[in-house]
Short mmCIF file of N, CA and C (backbone and C1' of nucleotides) in Angstrom, two decimals:
data_model
loop_
_atom_site.label_atom_id
_atom_site.label_comp_id
_atom_site.label_asym_id
_atom_site.label_seq_id
_atom_site.Cartn_x
_atom_site.Cartn_y
_atom_site.Cartn_z
N MET A 62 -41.33 -34.14 -25.19
CA MET A 62 -41.37 -34.10 -23.76
C MET A 62 -41.24 -32.68 -23.26
N GLU A 63 -42.03 -32.34 -22.42
CA GLU A 63 -41.94 -30.99 -21.85
C GLU A 63 -41.37 -31.03 -20.44
N GLN A 64 -41.40 -32.19 -19.88
CA GLN A 64 -40.86 -32.29 -18.51
C GLN A 64 -39.51 -33.00 -18.54
N GLN A 65 -38.67 -32.67 -17.62
CA GLN A 65 -37.35 -33.30 -17.55
C GLN A 65 -37.26 -34.16 -16.29
N ASP A 66 -36.25 -34.99 -16.27
CA ASP A 66 -36.08 -35.85 -15.11
C ASP A 66 -35.71 -35.02 -13.89
N GLU A 67 -34.98 -33.93 -14.16
CA GLU A 67 -34.58 -33.09 -13.02
C GLU A 67 -35.57 -31.94 -12.87
N PRO A 68 -35.62 -31.35 -11.69
CA PRO A 68 -36.56 -30.26 -11.45
C PRO A 68 -36.30 -29.09 -12.38
N THR A 69 -37.36 -28.43 -12.78
CA THR A 69 -37.23 -27.30 -13.69
C THR A 69 -36.78 -26.06 -12.94
N LYS A 70 -36.48 -25.01 -13.67
CA LYS A 70 -36.04 -23.77 -13.02
C LYS A 70 -37.12 -23.24 -12.09
N ASP A 71 -38.32 -23.30 -12.56
CA ASP A 71 -39.42 -22.81 -11.73
C ASP A 71 -39.46 -23.56 -10.40
N GLN A 72 -39.33 -24.87 -10.49
CA GLN A 72 -39.35 -25.67 -9.28
C GLN A 72 -38.23 -25.24 -8.34
N LYS A 73 -37.05 -25.03 -8.91
CA LYS A 73 -35.93 -24.62 -8.07
C LYS A 73 -36.21 -23.26 -7.43
N ILE A 74 -36.74 -22.38 -8.23
CA ILE A 74 -37.05 -21.04 -7.71
C ILE A 74 -38.03 -21.15 -6.55
N TRP A 75 -39.06 -21.92 -6.76
CA TRP A 75 -40.07 -22.05 -5.70
C TRP A 75 -39.41 -22.63 -4.45
N GLN A 76 -38.55 -23.61 -4.68
CA GLN A 76 -37.89 -24.25 -3.54
C GLN A 76 -37.05 -23.23 -2.78
N VAL A 77 -36.37 -22.39 -3.51
CA VAL A 77 -35.53 -21.37 -2.88
C VAL A 77 -36.40 -20.39 -2.11
N VAL A 78 -37.47 -19.96 -2.72
CA VAL A 78 -38.35 -18.99 -2.06
C VAL A 78 -38.92 -19.59 -0.79
N ILE A 79 -39.26 -20.85 -0.88
CA ILE A 79 -39.81 -21.53 0.30
C ILE A 79 -38.74 -21.65 1.39
N ALA A 80 -37.49 -21.69 0.96
CA ALA A 80 -36.39 -21.85 1.92
C ALA A 80 -36.11 -20.56 2.68
N ILE A 81 -36.74 -19.46 2.28
CA ILE A 81 -36.51 -18.20 2.99
C ILE A 81 -37.17 -18.26 4.36
N PRO A 82 -36.42 -17.97 5.40
CA PRO A 82 -36.96 -18.02 6.76
C PRO A 82 -38.03 -16.95 6.96
N ALA A 83 -39.01 -17.28 7.76
CA ALA A 83 -40.09 -16.33 8.02
C ALA A 83 -39.54 -15.11 8.74
N GLY A 84 -40.13 -13.97 8.46
CA GLY A 84 -39.68 -12.74 9.10
C GLY A 84 -38.55 -12.08 8.31
N LYS A 85 -38.14 -12.69 7.23
CA LYS A 85 -37.09 -12.09 6.40
C LYS A 85 -37.51 -12.12 4.95
N VAL A 86 -36.83 -11.37 4.14
CA VAL A 86 -37.17 -11.32 2.72
C VAL A 86 -35.90 -11.39 1.88
N ALA A 87 -36.05 -11.71 0.63
CA ALA A 87 -34.90 -11.81 -0.26
C ALA A 87 -35.21 -11.07 -1.57
N SER A 88 -34.18 -10.66 -2.25
CA SER A 88 -34.38 -9.95 -3.52
C SER A 88 -34.40 -10.94 -4.68
N TYR A 89 -34.95 -10.49 -5.78
CA TYR A 89 -35.05 -11.37 -6.96
C TYR A 89 -33.66 -11.84 -7.38
N GLY A 90 -32.74 -10.94 -7.44
CA GLY A 90 -31.39 -11.30 -7.85
C GLY A 90 -30.78 -12.31 -6.90
N GLN A 91 -31.03 -12.13 -5.62
CA GLN A 91 -30.48 -13.05 -4.63
C GLN A 91 -31.07 -14.43 -4.82
N VAL A 92 -32.36 -14.46 -5.02
CA VAL A 92 -33.04 -15.74 -5.24
C VAL A 92 -32.52 -16.39 -6.51
N ALA A 93 -32.37 -15.60 -7.56
CA ALA A 93 -31.89 -16.14 -8.83
C ALA A 93 -30.50 -16.74 -8.65
N GLU A 94 -29.68 -16.03 -7.98
CA GLU A 94 -28.32 -16.51 -7.78
C GLU A 94 -28.31 -17.77 -6.92
N MET A 95 -29.13 -17.75 -5.91
CA MET A 95 -29.20 -18.90 -5.01
C MET A 95 -29.76 -20.12 -5.73
N ALA A 96 -30.66 -19.87 -6.66
CA ALA A 96 -31.26 -20.99 -7.41
C ALA A 96 -30.32 -21.47 -8.50
N GLY A 97 -29.22 -20.78 -8.67
CA GLY A 97 -28.26 -21.20 -9.68
C GLY A 97 -28.56 -20.59 -11.04
N LEU A 98 -29.45 -19.62 -11.06
CA LEU A 98 -29.81 -19.00 -12.34
C LEU A 98 -28.89 -17.84 -12.68
N GLY A 99 -28.22 -17.31 -11.68
CA GLY A 99 -27.28 -16.22 -11.95
C GLY A 99 -27.97 -14.88 -12.07
N ARG A 100 -27.96 -14.29 -13.28
CA ARG A 100 -28.52 -12.94 -13.41
C ARG A 100 -29.95 -12.94 -13.90
N GLN A 101 -30.61 -14.06 -13.85
CA GLN A 101 -31.98 -14.10 -14.37
C GLN A 101 -32.97 -13.61 -13.32
N ALA A 102 -32.69 -12.51 -12.73
CA ALA A 102 -33.58 -11.98 -11.70
C ALA A 102 -34.98 -11.81 -12.28
N ARG A 103 -35.06 -11.45 -13.54
CA ARG A 103 -36.38 -11.23 -14.15
C ARG A 103 -37.16 -12.50 -14.23
N TYR A 104 -36.46 -13.59 -14.38
CA TYR A 104 -37.15 -14.87 -14.51
C TYR A 104 -37.87 -15.21 -13.22
N ILE A 105 -37.38 -14.75 -12.11
CA ILE A 105 -38.00 -15.04 -10.82
C ILE A 105 -39.44 -14.54 -10.82
N GLY A 106 -39.59 -13.30 -11.15
CA GLY A 106 -40.94 -12.74 -11.19
C GLY A 106 -41.81 -13.49 -12.17
N ARG A 107 -41.23 -13.88 -13.28
CA ARG A 107 -41.99 -14.61 -14.29
C ARG A 107 -42.46 -15.94 -13.72
N ALA A 108 -41.56 -16.63 -13.04
CA ALA A 108 -41.89 -17.94 -12.48
C ALA A 108 -42.98 -17.77 -11.42
N LEU A 109 -42.86 -16.74 -10.62
CA LEU A 109 -43.86 -16.53 -9.56
C LEU A 109 -45.21 -16.20 -10.19
N GLY A 110 -45.16 -15.50 -11.29
CA GLY A 110 -46.42 -15.15 -11.97
C GLY A 110 -47.06 -16.37 -12.60
N LYS A 111 -46.28 -17.40 -12.80
CA LYS A 111 -46.82 -18.61 -13.41
C LYS A 111 -47.20 -19.62 -12.36
N LEU A 112 -47.04 -19.24 -11.12
CA LEU A 112 -47.35 -20.18 -10.04
C LEU A 112 -48.76 -20.73 -10.20
N PRO A 113 -48.89 -22.00 -9.95
CA PRO A 113 -50.21 -22.63 -10.01
C PRO A 113 -51.11 -22.16 -8.89
N LYS A 114 -52.32 -22.59 -8.89
CA LYS A 114 -53.30 -22.13 -7.91
C LYS A 114 -53.00 -22.64 -6.51
N GLY A 115 -52.77 -23.90 -6.36
CA GLY A 115 -52.59 -24.45 -5.00
C GLY A 115 -51.15 -24.46 -4.56
N HIS A 116 -50.43 -23.45 -4.95
CA HIS A 116 -49.01 -23.42 -4.59
C HIS A 116 -48.85 -23.05 -3.12
N SER A 117 -47.69 -23.38 -2.59
CA SER A 117 -47.40 -23.03 -1.20
C SER A 117 -46.11 -22.24 -1.17
N VAL A 118 -45.98 -21.32 -2.09
CA VAL A 118 -44.74 -20.55 -2.21
C VAL A 118 -44.94 -19.14 -1.67
N PRO A 119 -44.18 -18.77 -0.65
CA PRO A 119 -44.28 -17.43 -0.06
C PRO A 119 -43.68 -16.37 -0.98
N TRP A 120 -44.25 -16.19 -2.12
CA TRP A 120 -43.74 -15.22 -3.10
C TRP A 120 -43.66 -13.82 -2.50
N TYR A 121 -44.45 -13.58 -1.50
CA TYR A 121 -44.47 -12.24 -0.90
C TYR A 121 -43.17 -11.93 -0.16
N ARG A 122 -42.35 -12.96 0.08
CA ARG A 122 -41.07 -12.70 0.75
C ARG A 122 -40.02 -12.26 -0.26
N VAL A 123 -40.36 -12.21 -1.51
CA VAL A 123 -39.41 -11.80 -2.54
C VAL A 123 -39.67 -10.35 -2.94
N ILE A 124 -38.66 -9.52 -2.77
CA ILE A 124 -38.80 -8.10 -3.08
C ILE A 124 -37.63 -7.65 -3.97
N ARG A 125 -37.60 -6.37 -4.29
CA ARG A 125 -36.51 -5.86 -5.11
C ARG A 125 -35.23 -5.71 -4.30
N SER A 126 -34.15 -5.50 -5.01
CA SER A 126 -32.84 -5.41 -4.36
C SER A 126 -32.77 -4.16 -3.49
N ASN A 127 -33.53 -3.15 -3.82
CA ASN A 127 -33.51 -1.91 -3.04
C ASN A 127 -34.44 -2.02 -1.84
N GLY A 128 -34.99 -3.16 -1.59
CA GLY A 128 -35.87 -3.36 -0.44
C GLY A 128 -37.28 -2.88 -0.67
N GLN A 129 -37.58 -2.55 -1.90
CA GLN A 129 -38.93 -2.07 -2.19
C GLN A 129 -39.77 -3.18 -2.81
N VAL A 130 -41.06 -3.07 -2.60
CA VAL A 130 -41.97 -4.08 -3.15
C VAL A 130 -42.02 -3.94 -4.67
N ALA A 131 -42.22 -5.06 -5.34
CA ALA A 131 -42.21 -5.06 -6.80
C ALA A 131 -43.53 -4.62 -7.39
N PHE A 132 -44.43 -4.11 -6.57
CA PHE A 132 -45.75 -3.69 -7.06
C PHE A 132 -46.04 -2.25 -6.67
N PRO A 133 -46.87 -1.59 -7.43
CA PRO A 133 -47.24 -0.22 -7.11
C PRO A 133 -48.15 -0.17 -5.89
N GLU A 134 -48.00 0.91 -5.14
CA GLU A 134 -48.83 1.07 -3.95
C GLU A 134 -50.30 1.18 -4.33
N GLY A 135 -51.13 0.73 -3.43
CA GLY A 135 -52.56 0.82 -3.70
C GLY A 135 -53.07 -0.38 -4.48
N SER A 136 -52.15 -1.12 -5.06
CA SER A 136 -52.58 -2.28 -5.83
C SER A 136 -53.03 -3.38 -4.89
N GLU A 137 -53.94 -4.19 -5.33
CA GLU A 137 -54.45 -5.24 -4.47
C GLU A 137 -53.36 -6.25 -4.16
N ILE A 138 -52.60 -6.59 -5.18
CA ILE A 138 -51.50 -7.53 -5.00
C ILE A 138 -50.49 -6.97 -4.01
N TYR A 139 -50.31 -5.66 -4.09
CA TYR A 139 -49.37 -5.01 -3.18
C TYR A 139 -49.84 -5.14 -1.72
N ARG A 140 -51.13 -4.85 -1.53
CA ARG A 140 -51.64 -4.94 -0.16
C ARG A 140 -51.53 -6.36 0.37
N GLU A 141 -51.73 -7.32 -0.50
CA GLU A 141 -51.64 -8.70 -0.04
C GLU A 141 -50.23 -9.03 0.41
N GLN A 142 -49.27 -8.60 -0.38
CA GLN A 142 -47.88 -8.87 -0.02
C GLN A 142 -47.53 -8.22 1.31
N VAL A 143 -47.88 -6.96 1.44
CA VAL A 143 -47.58 -6.25 2.67
C VAL A 143 -48.28 -6.91 3.85
N SER A 144 -49.52 -7.28 3.64
CA SER A 144 -50.29 -7.89 4.71
C SER A 144 -49.62 -9.18 5.18
N ARG A 145 -49.20 -9.96 4.23
CA ARG A 145 -48.53 -11.22 4.57
C ARG A 145 -47.20 -10.97 5.26
N LEU A 146 -46.47 -10.00 4.78
CA LEU A 146 -45.17 -9.69 5.39
C LEU A 146 -45.35 -9.25 6.83
N GLU A 147 -46.34 -8.41 7.04
CA GLU A 147 -46.58 -7.94 8.41
C GLU A 147 -46.97 -9.11 9.30
N ALA A 148 -47.68 -10.05 8.70
CA ALA A 148 -48.08 -11.24 9.47
C ALA A 148 -46.86 -12.07 9.85
N GLU A 149 -45.80 -11.93 9.10
CA GLU A 149 -44.58 -12.68 9.37
C GLU A 149 -43.69 -11.92 10.36
N GLY A 150 -44.04 -10.68 10.62
CA GLY A 150 -43.23 -9.89 11.55
C GLY A 150 -42.36 -8.89 10.82
N VAL A 151 -42.58 -8.74 9.51
CA VAL A 151 -41.79 -7.79 8.73
C VAL A 151 -42.51 -6.45 8.68
N GLU A 152 -41.79 -5.41 8.91
CA GLU A 152 -42.39 -4.07 8.90
C GLU A 152 -42.24 -3.44 7.51
N VAL A 153 -43.33 -2.99 6.98
CA VAL A 153 -43.29 -2.38 5.65
C VAL A 153 -43.81 -0.95 5.74
N VAL A 154 -43.00 -0.02 5.25
CA VAL A 154 -43.40 1.39 5.30
C VAL A 154 -43.23 2.02 3.92
N ASN A 155 -44.27 2.65 3.45
CA ASN A 155 -44.20 3.33 2.15
C ASN A 155 -43.75 2.38 1.04
N GLY A 156 -44.18 1.17 1.11
CA GLY A 156 -43.85 0.22 0.04
C GLY A 156 -42.46 -0.34 0.12
N ARG A 157 -41.79 -0.11 1.22
CA ARG A 157 -40.46 -0.72 1.33
C ARG A 157 -40.31 -1.41 2.67
N VAL A 158 -39.50 -2.43 2.67
CA VAL A 158 -39.31 -3.25 3.85
C VAL A 158 -38.35 -2.57 4.81
N ALA A 159 -38.78 -2.43 6.05
CA ALA A 159 -37.96 -1.76 7.06
C ALA A 159 -37.30 -2.79 7.96
N MET A 160 -37.01 -3.93 7.39
CA MET A 160 -36.37 -4.97 8.19
C MET A 160 -35.09 -5.44 7.49
N ARG A 161 -34.30 -6.19 8.20
CA ARG A 161 -33.06 -6.72 7.65
C ARG A 161 -33.40 -7.80 6.66
N ARG A 162 -32.87 -7.71 5.48
CA ARG A 162 -33.17 -8.72 4.46
C ARG A 162 -32.38 -10.00 4.72
N PHE A 163 -32.93 -11.06 4.18
CA PHE A 163 -32.29 -12.36 4.35
C PHE A 163 -30.88 -12.30 3.76
N ARG A 164 -29.94 -12.90 4.44
CA ARG A 164 -28.54 -12.78 3.99
C ARG A 164 -27.88 -14.13 4.10
N TRP A 165 -27.28 -14.52 3.05
CA TRP A 165 -26.52 -15.78 3.06
C TRP A 165 -25.06 -15.44 3.29
N GLN A 166 -24.56 -15.57 4.38
CA GLN A 166 -23.14 -15.23 4.52
C GLN A 166 -22.35 -16.51 4.75
P DG B 115 -33.30 -20.73 -36.08
"O5'" DG B 115 -33.97 -19.40 -36.61
"C5'" DG B 115 -33.66 -19.01 -37.97
"C4'" DG B 115 -34.63 -17.90 -38.38
"C3'" DG B 115 -34.63 -16.74 -37.38
"O3'" DG B 115 -33.64 -15.81 -37.77
"C1'" DG B 115 -36.86 -17.42 -37.84
P DT B 116 -32.99 -14.74 -36.77
"O5'" DT B 116 -34.14 -13.67 -36.60
"C5'" DT B 116 -34.63 -12.95 -37.73
"C4'" DT B 116 -35.78 -12.03 -37.31
"C3'" DT B 116 -35.34 -10.97 -36.27
"O3'" DT B 116 -36.00 -9.74 -36.57
"C1'" DT B 116 -37.11 -12.27 -35.40
P DA B 117 -35.62 -8.42 -35.75
"O5'" DA B 117 -36.90 -8.33 -34.79
"C5'" DA B 117 -38.20 -8.25 -35.37
"C4'" DA B 117 -39.24 -7.82 -34.34
"C3'" DA B 117 -38.77 -6.73 -33.38
"O3'" DA B 117 -39.82 -5.80 -33.15
"C1'" DA B 117 -39.31 -8.73 -32.18
P DA B 118 -39.61 -4.56 -32.15
"O5'" DA B 118 -40.40 -5.12 -30.87
"C5'" DA B 118 -41.72 -5.62 -31.03
"C4'" DA B 118 -42.27 -6.13 -29.70
"C3'" DA B 118 -42.02 -5.15 -28.53
"O3'" DA B 118 -43.23 -5.00 -27.80
"C1'" DA B 118 -41.19 -7.33 -28.02
P DT B 119 -43.26 -4.00 -26.54
"O5'" DT B 119 -43.11 -5.03 -25.33
"C5'" DT B 119 -44.03 -6.13 -25.24
"C4'" DT B 119 -43.68 -7.00 -24.03
"C3'" DT B 119 -43.42 -6.20 -22.75
"O3'" DT B 119 -44.26 -6.68 -21.72
"C1'" DT B 119 -41.75 -7.85 -23.12
P DG B 120 -44.58 -5.67 -20.54
"O5'" DG B 120 -43.77 -6.45 -19.40
"C5'" DG B 120 -44.13 -7.78 -19.05
"C4'" DG B 120 -43.06 -8.40 -18.15
"C3'" DG B 120 -42.68 -7.48 -16.97
"O3'" DG B 120 -42.63 -8.24 -15.75
"C1'" DG B 120 -40.75 -8.11 -18.21
P DA B 121 -44.13 -8.33 -15.06
"O5'" DA B 121 -43.64 -8.32 -13.54
"C5'" DA B 121 -43.48 -7.09 -12.85
"C4'" DA B 121 -42.76 -7.33 -11.56
"C3'" DA B 121 -41.51 -8.18 -11.73
"O3'" DA B 121 -40.42 -7.60 -11.02
"C1'" DA B 121 -42.94 -9.15 -10.12
P DC B 122 -39.57 -6.38 -11.72
"O5'" DC B 122 -38.13 -7.04 -11.75
"C5'" DC B 122 -37.76 -8.16 -10.94
"C4'" DC B 122 -36.23 -8.22 -10.84
"C3'" DC B 122 -35.64 -7.16 -9.91
"O3'" DC B 122 -34.52 -7.72 -9.19
"C1'" DC B 122 -34.79 -6.88 -12.11
P DT B 123 -33.69 -6.79 -8.22
"O5'" DT B 123 -32.55 -6.30 -9.20
"C5'" DT B 123 -31.65 -7.29 -9.75
"C4'" DT B 123 -30.31 -6.66 -10.03
"C3'" DT B 123 -29.84 -5.67 -8.95
"O3'" DT B 123 -28.47 -5.91 -8.66
"C1'" DT B 123 -30.02 -4.56 -11.06
P DG B 124 -27.67 -5.07 -7.57
"O5'" DG B 124 -26.84 -3.99 -8.41
"C5'" DG B 124 -26.02 -4.44 -9.49
"C4'" DG B 124 -25.52 -3.24 -10.27
"C3'" DG B 124 -24.98 -2.14 -9.37
"O3'" DG B 124 -23.64 -1.85 -9.74
"C1'" DG B 124 -26.57 -1.26 -10.94
P DC B 125 -22.81 -0.77 -8.90
"O5'" DC B 125 -22.76 0.44 -9.94
"C5'" DC B 125 -22.43 0.17 -11.31
"C4'" DC B 125 -22.74 1.37 -12.18
"C3'" DC B 125 -22.20 2.70 -11.62
"O3'" DC B 125 -21.43 3.35 -12.60
"C1'" DC B 125 -24.50 2.89 -12.18
P DT B 126 -20.48 4.60 -12.18
"O5'" DT B 126 -21.36 5.82 -12.74
"C5'" DT B 126 -21.77 5.83 -14.10
"C4'" DT B 126 -22.70 7.00 -14.37
"C3'" DT B 126 -22.25 8.32 -13.75
"O3'" DT B 126 -22.25 9.34 -14.74
"C1'" DT B 126 -24.49 7.87 -13.19
P DA B 127 -21.74 10.83 -14.34
"O5'" DA B 127 -23.13 11.60 -14.17
"C5'" DA B 127 -24.07 11.63 -15.24
"C4'" DA B 127 -25.25 12.51 -14.88
"C3'" DA B 127 -24.86 13.81 -14.18
"O3'" DA B 127 -25.60 14.90 -14.70
"C1'" DA B 127 -26.39 12.63 -12.86
P DC C 257 -33.58 7.15 0.49
"O5'" DC C 257 -34.00 8.46 -0.34
"C5'" DC C 257 -34.92 9.37 0.20
"C4'" DC C 257 -35.20 10.49 -0.80
"C3'" DC C 257 -35.48 9.98 -2.20
"O3'" DC C 257 -36.87 9.74 -2.33
"C1'" DC C 257 -33.87 11.74 -2.27
P DT C 258 -37.48 8.86 -3.43
"O5'" DT C 258 -37.27 9.68 -4.79
"C5'" DT C 258 -37.84 10.97 -4.92
"C4'" DT C 258 -37.45 11.57 -6.26
"C3'" DT C 258 -37.93 10.71 -7.45
"O3'" DT C 258 -38.46 11.56 -8.45
"C1'" DT C 258 -35.58 11.06 -7.57
P DA C 259 -39.24 10.86 -9.70
"O5'" DA C 259 -38.08 10.80 -10.81
"C5'" DA C 259 -37.33 11.97 -11.09
"C4'" DA C 259 -36.44 11.78 -12.31
"C3'" DA C 259 -36.98 10.80 -13.35
"O3'" DA C 259 -36.82 11.36 -14.65
"C1'" DA C 259 -34.81 10.14 -12.64
P DG C 260 -37.39 10.53 -15.92
"O5'" DG C 260 -36.01 10.01 -16.56
"C5'" DG C 260 -34.96 10.94 -16.77
"C4'" DG C 260 -33.69 10.21 -17.21
"C3'" DG C 260 -33.93 9.19 -18.31
"O3'" DG C 260 -33.03 9.44 -19.39
"C1'" DG C 260 -32.71 8.22 -16.53
P DC C 261 -33.20 8.65 -20.78
"O5'" DC C 261 -32.05 7.55 -20.64
"C5'" DC C 261 -30.71 7.97 -20.37
"C4'" DC C 261 -29.80 6.76 -20.21
"C3'" DC C 261 -30.03 5.67 -21.25
"O3'" DC C 261 -28.81 5.35 -21.91
"C1'" DC C 261 -29.99 4.76 -19.06
P DA C 262 -28.82 4.39 -23.21
"O5'" DA C 262 -28.09 3.12 -22.58
"C5'" DA C 262 -26.86 3.30 -21.88
"C4'" DA C 262 -26.46 2.01 -21.17
"C3'" DA C 262 -26.50 0.79 -22.08
"O3'" DA C 262 -25.30 0.04 -21.89
"C1'" DA C 262 -27.80 0.42 -20.14
P DG C 263 -25.06 -1.26 -22.77
"O5'" DG C 263 -25.37 -2.43 -21.71
"C5'" DG C 263 -24.63 -2.45 -20.50
"C4'" DG C 263 -25.07 -3.62 -19.63
"C3'" DG C 263 -25.17 -4.95 -20.38
"O3'" DG C 263 -24.50 -5.96 -19.64
"C1'" DG C 263 -27.18 -4.51 -19.26
P DC C 264 -24.15 -7.34 -20.34
"O5'" DC C 264 -25.38 -8.25 -19.87
"C5'" DC C 264 -25.55 -8.53 -18.48
"C4'" DC C 264 -26.90 -9.15 -18.21
"C3'" DC C 264 -27.29 -10.21 -19.22
"O3'" DC C 264 -26.82 -11.48 -18.78
"C1'" DC C 264 -29.14 -8.79 -18.61
P DC C 265 -26.48 -12.57 -19.88
"O5'" DC C 265 -27.92 -13.24 -20.04
"C5'" DC C 265 -28.58 -13.80 -18.91
"C4'" DC C 265 -30.01 -14.13 -19.26
"C3'" DC C 265 -30.16 -14.94 -20.55
"O3'" DC C 265 -31.08 -15.97 -20.35
"C1'" DC C 265 -31.58 -13.11 -20.60
P DA C 266 -31.02 -17.25 -21.27
"O5'" DA C 266 -32.47 -17.86 -20.99
"C5'" DA C 266 -32.84 -18.20 -19.66
"C4'" DA C 266 -34.33 -17.98 -19.44
"C3'" DA C 266 -35.21 -18.82 -20.36
"O3'" DA C 266 -36.33 -19.29 -19.64
"C1'" DA C 266 -35.62 -16.51 -20.74
P DT C 267 -37.25 -20.37 -20.34
"O5'" DT C 267 -38.52 -19.48 -20.73
"C5'" DT C 267 -39.16 -18.69 -19.72
"C4'" DT C 267 -40.18 -17.76 -20.32
"C3'" DT C 267 -41.17 -18.46 -21.27
"O3'" DT C 267 -42.49 -18.19 -20.84
"C1'" DT C 267 -40.28 -16.50 -22.27
P DT C 268 -43.71 -18.93 -21.53
"O5'" DT C 268 -44.22 -17.82 -22.57
"C5'" DT C 268 -44.52 -16.51 -22.10
"C4'" DT C 268 -44.86 -15.60 -23.27
"C3'" DT C 268 -45.82 -16.22 -24.28
"O3'" DT C 268 -46.96 -15.39 -24.42
"C1'" DT C 268 -43.94 -15.25 -25.36
P DA C 269 -48.12 -15.82 -25.46
"O5'" DA C 269 -47.85 -14.91 -26.73
"C5'" DA C 269 -47.79 -13.49 -26.58
"C4'" DA C 269 -47.52 -12.83 -27.91
"C3'" DA C 269 -48.41 -13.35 -29.04
"O3'" DA C 269 -48.90 -12.27 -29.85
"C1'" DA C 269 -46.14 -13.59 -29.62
#
DNA sequence: GTAATGACTGCTA
DNA sequence: CTAGCAGCCATTA
Protein backbone atom coordinates (compact mmCIF):
# COMPACT_ATOMS: atom_id res chain seq x y z
CA MET A 1 0.00 0.00 0.00
CA GLU A 2 1.30 3.36 -0.84
CA GLN A 3 -1.59 5.32 0.48
CA GLN A 4 -2.60 5.64 4.11
CA ASP A 5 -5.95 6.16 5.72
CA GLU A 6 -4.81 9.52 6.98
CA PRO A 7 -3.67 12.38 4.76
CA THR A 8 -0.05 12.29 3.71
CA LYS A 9 2.50 14.96 4.53
CA ASP A 10 2.16 16.43 1.11
CA GLN A 11 -1.56 16.73 1.57
CA LYS A 12 -1.07 18.46 4.89
CA ILE A 13 1.46 20.81 3.41
CA TRP A 14 -0.85 21.72 0.58
CA GLN A 15 -3.65 22.26 3.05
CA VAL A 16 -1.48 24.57 5.11
CA VAL A 17 -0.36 26.53 2.08
CA ILE A 18 -3.94 26.89 0.97
CA ALA A 19 -4.78 28.14 4.45
CA ILE A 20 -2.50 31.14 3.98
CA PRO A 21 -4.62 34.28 3.63
CA ALA A 22 -4.34 36.17 0.38
CA GLY A 23 -2.06 39.17 0.44
CA LYS A 24 0.33 37.48 2.86
CA VAL A 25 3.10 34.95 2.58
CA ALA A 26 4.71 32.34 4.80
CA SER A 27 8.17 30.83 5.01
CA TYR A 28 8.98 27.19 4.39
CA GLY A 29 9.94 26.64 7.99
CA GLN A 30 6.74 28.25 9.18
CA VAL A 31 4.68 26.07 6.91
CA ALA A 32 6.59 22.98 7.98
CA GLU A 33 6.05 23.75 11.60
CA MET A 34 2.42 24.55 11.07
CA ALA A 35 1.93 21.30 9.16
CA GLY A 36 3.42 19.46 12.10
CA LEU A 37 6.59 18.54 10.24
CA GLY A 38 8.85 20.58 12.47
CA ARG A 39 12.20 21.29 10.84
CA GLN A 40 11.48 19.71 7.50
CA ALA A 41 11.44 23.05 5.76
CA ARG A 42 13.19 21.41 2.83
CA TYR A 43 10.40 18.94 2.44
CA ILE A 44 8.01 21.79 1.72
CA GLY A 45 9.76 22.74 -1.46
CA ARG A 46 9.97 19.09 -2.39
CA ALA A 47 6.25 18.61 -1.88
CA LEU A 48 5.46 21.71 -3.90
CA GLY A 49 7.71 20.49 -6.66
CA LYS A 50 5.75 17.28 -6.74
CA LEU A 51 2.45 19.05 -6.99
CA PRO A 52 0.16 17.52 -9.57
CA LYS A 53 -0.99 19.40 -12.63
CA GLY A 54 -4.49 20.41 -11.58
CA HIS A 55 -3.53 21.49 -8.13
CA SER A 56 -5.05 24.51 -6.46
CA VAL A 57 -2.19 25.26 -4.11
CA PRO A 58 -0.90 28.84 -3.92
CA TRP A 59 2.71 27.71 -3.71
CA TYR A 60 3.73 31.21 -4.69
CA ARG A 61 2.75 32.40 -1.21
CA VAL A 62 5.58 30.33 0.24
CA ILE A 63 8.93 32.10 0.44
CA ARG A 64 12.16 31.87 2.41
CA SER A 65 12.46 32.88 6.03
CA ASN A 66 14.41 35.97 5.03
CA GLY A 67 11.48 37.13 2.93
CA GLN A 68 13.22 36.36 -0.31
CA VAL A 69 11.86 34.29 -3.14
CA ALA A 70 13.20 30.75 -3.39
CA PHE A 71 14.08 31.22 -7.06
CA PRO A 72 16.73 33.17 -8.92
CA GLU A 73 15.74 36.42 -10.53
CA GLY A 74 14.99 36.33 -14.21
CA SER A 75 13.77 32.78 -13.96
CA GLU A 76 10.40 32.07 -15.47
CA ILE A 77 9.18 30.41 -12.31
CA TYR A 78 10.35 33.44 -10.40
CA ARG A 79 8.40 35.83 -12.58
CA GLU A 80 5.30 33.72 -12.17
CA GLN A 81 5.55 33.78 -8.41
CA VAL A 82 6.11 37.51 -8.31
CA SER A 83 3.30 38.08 -10.76
CA ARG A 84 0.90 36.08 -8.66
CA LEU A 85 2.00 37.76 -5.46
CA GLU A 86 1.48 41.18 -6.95
CA ALA A 87 -1.95 40.04 -8.06
CA GLU A 88 -2.68 39.25 -4.43
CA GLY A 89 -1.59 42.69 -3.32
CA VAL A 90 1.90 41.71 -2.19
CA GLU A 91 4.72 44.01 -3.19
CA VAL A 92 7.90 42.35 -4.37
CA VAL A 93 11.11 44.28 -4.88
CA ASN A 94 14.44 42.85 -5.99
CA GLY A 95 13.23 39.33 -5.38
CA ARG A 96 12.07 39.94 -1.87
CA VAL A 97 8.68 40.53 -0.37
CA ALA A 98 8.12 44.05 0.92
CA MET A 99 5.05 43.13 2.87
CA ARG A 100 4.32 41.79 6.33
CA ARG A 101 4.58 38.04 6.33
CA PHE A 102 1.82 35.83 7.59
CA ARG A 103 2.09 35.44 11.35
CA TRP A 104 0.44 33.01 13.66
CA GLN A 105 0.37 34.63 17.00
C1' DG B 1 22.12 -1.39 2.26
C1' DT B 2 24.79 3.61 1.54
C1' DA B 3 25.50 8.20 -0.92
C1' DA B 4 23.98 12.32 -2.81
C1' DT B 5 20.61 15.95 -3.16
C1' DG B 6 17.62 19.80 -1.98
C1' DA B 7 11.80 25.64 -3.79
C1' DC B 8 15.64 25.68 4.01
C1' DT B 9 17.38 28.07 8.53
C1' DG B 10 20.32 30.23 11.61
C1' DC B 11 24.59 31.75 13.19
C1' DT B 12 29.17 33.87 12.64
C1' DA B 13 32.59 36.87 10.24
C1' DC C 1 24.87 44.61 3.24
C1' DT C 2 27.26 39.87 1.44
C1' DA C 3 29.59 35.26 2.16
C1' DG C 4 30.56 31.07 4.33
C1' DC C 5 29.56 27.09 7.31
C1' DA C 6 26.95 23.75 9.92
C1' DG C 7 22.55 21.58 11.09
C1' DC C 8 18.53 19.51 9.61
C1' DC C 9 15.99 15.27 7.59
C1' DA C 10 12.92 13.01 3.93
C1' DT C 11 13.34 11.60 -0.74
C1' DT C 12 15.77 9.70 -4.62
C1' DA C 13 19.39 7.16 -7.11
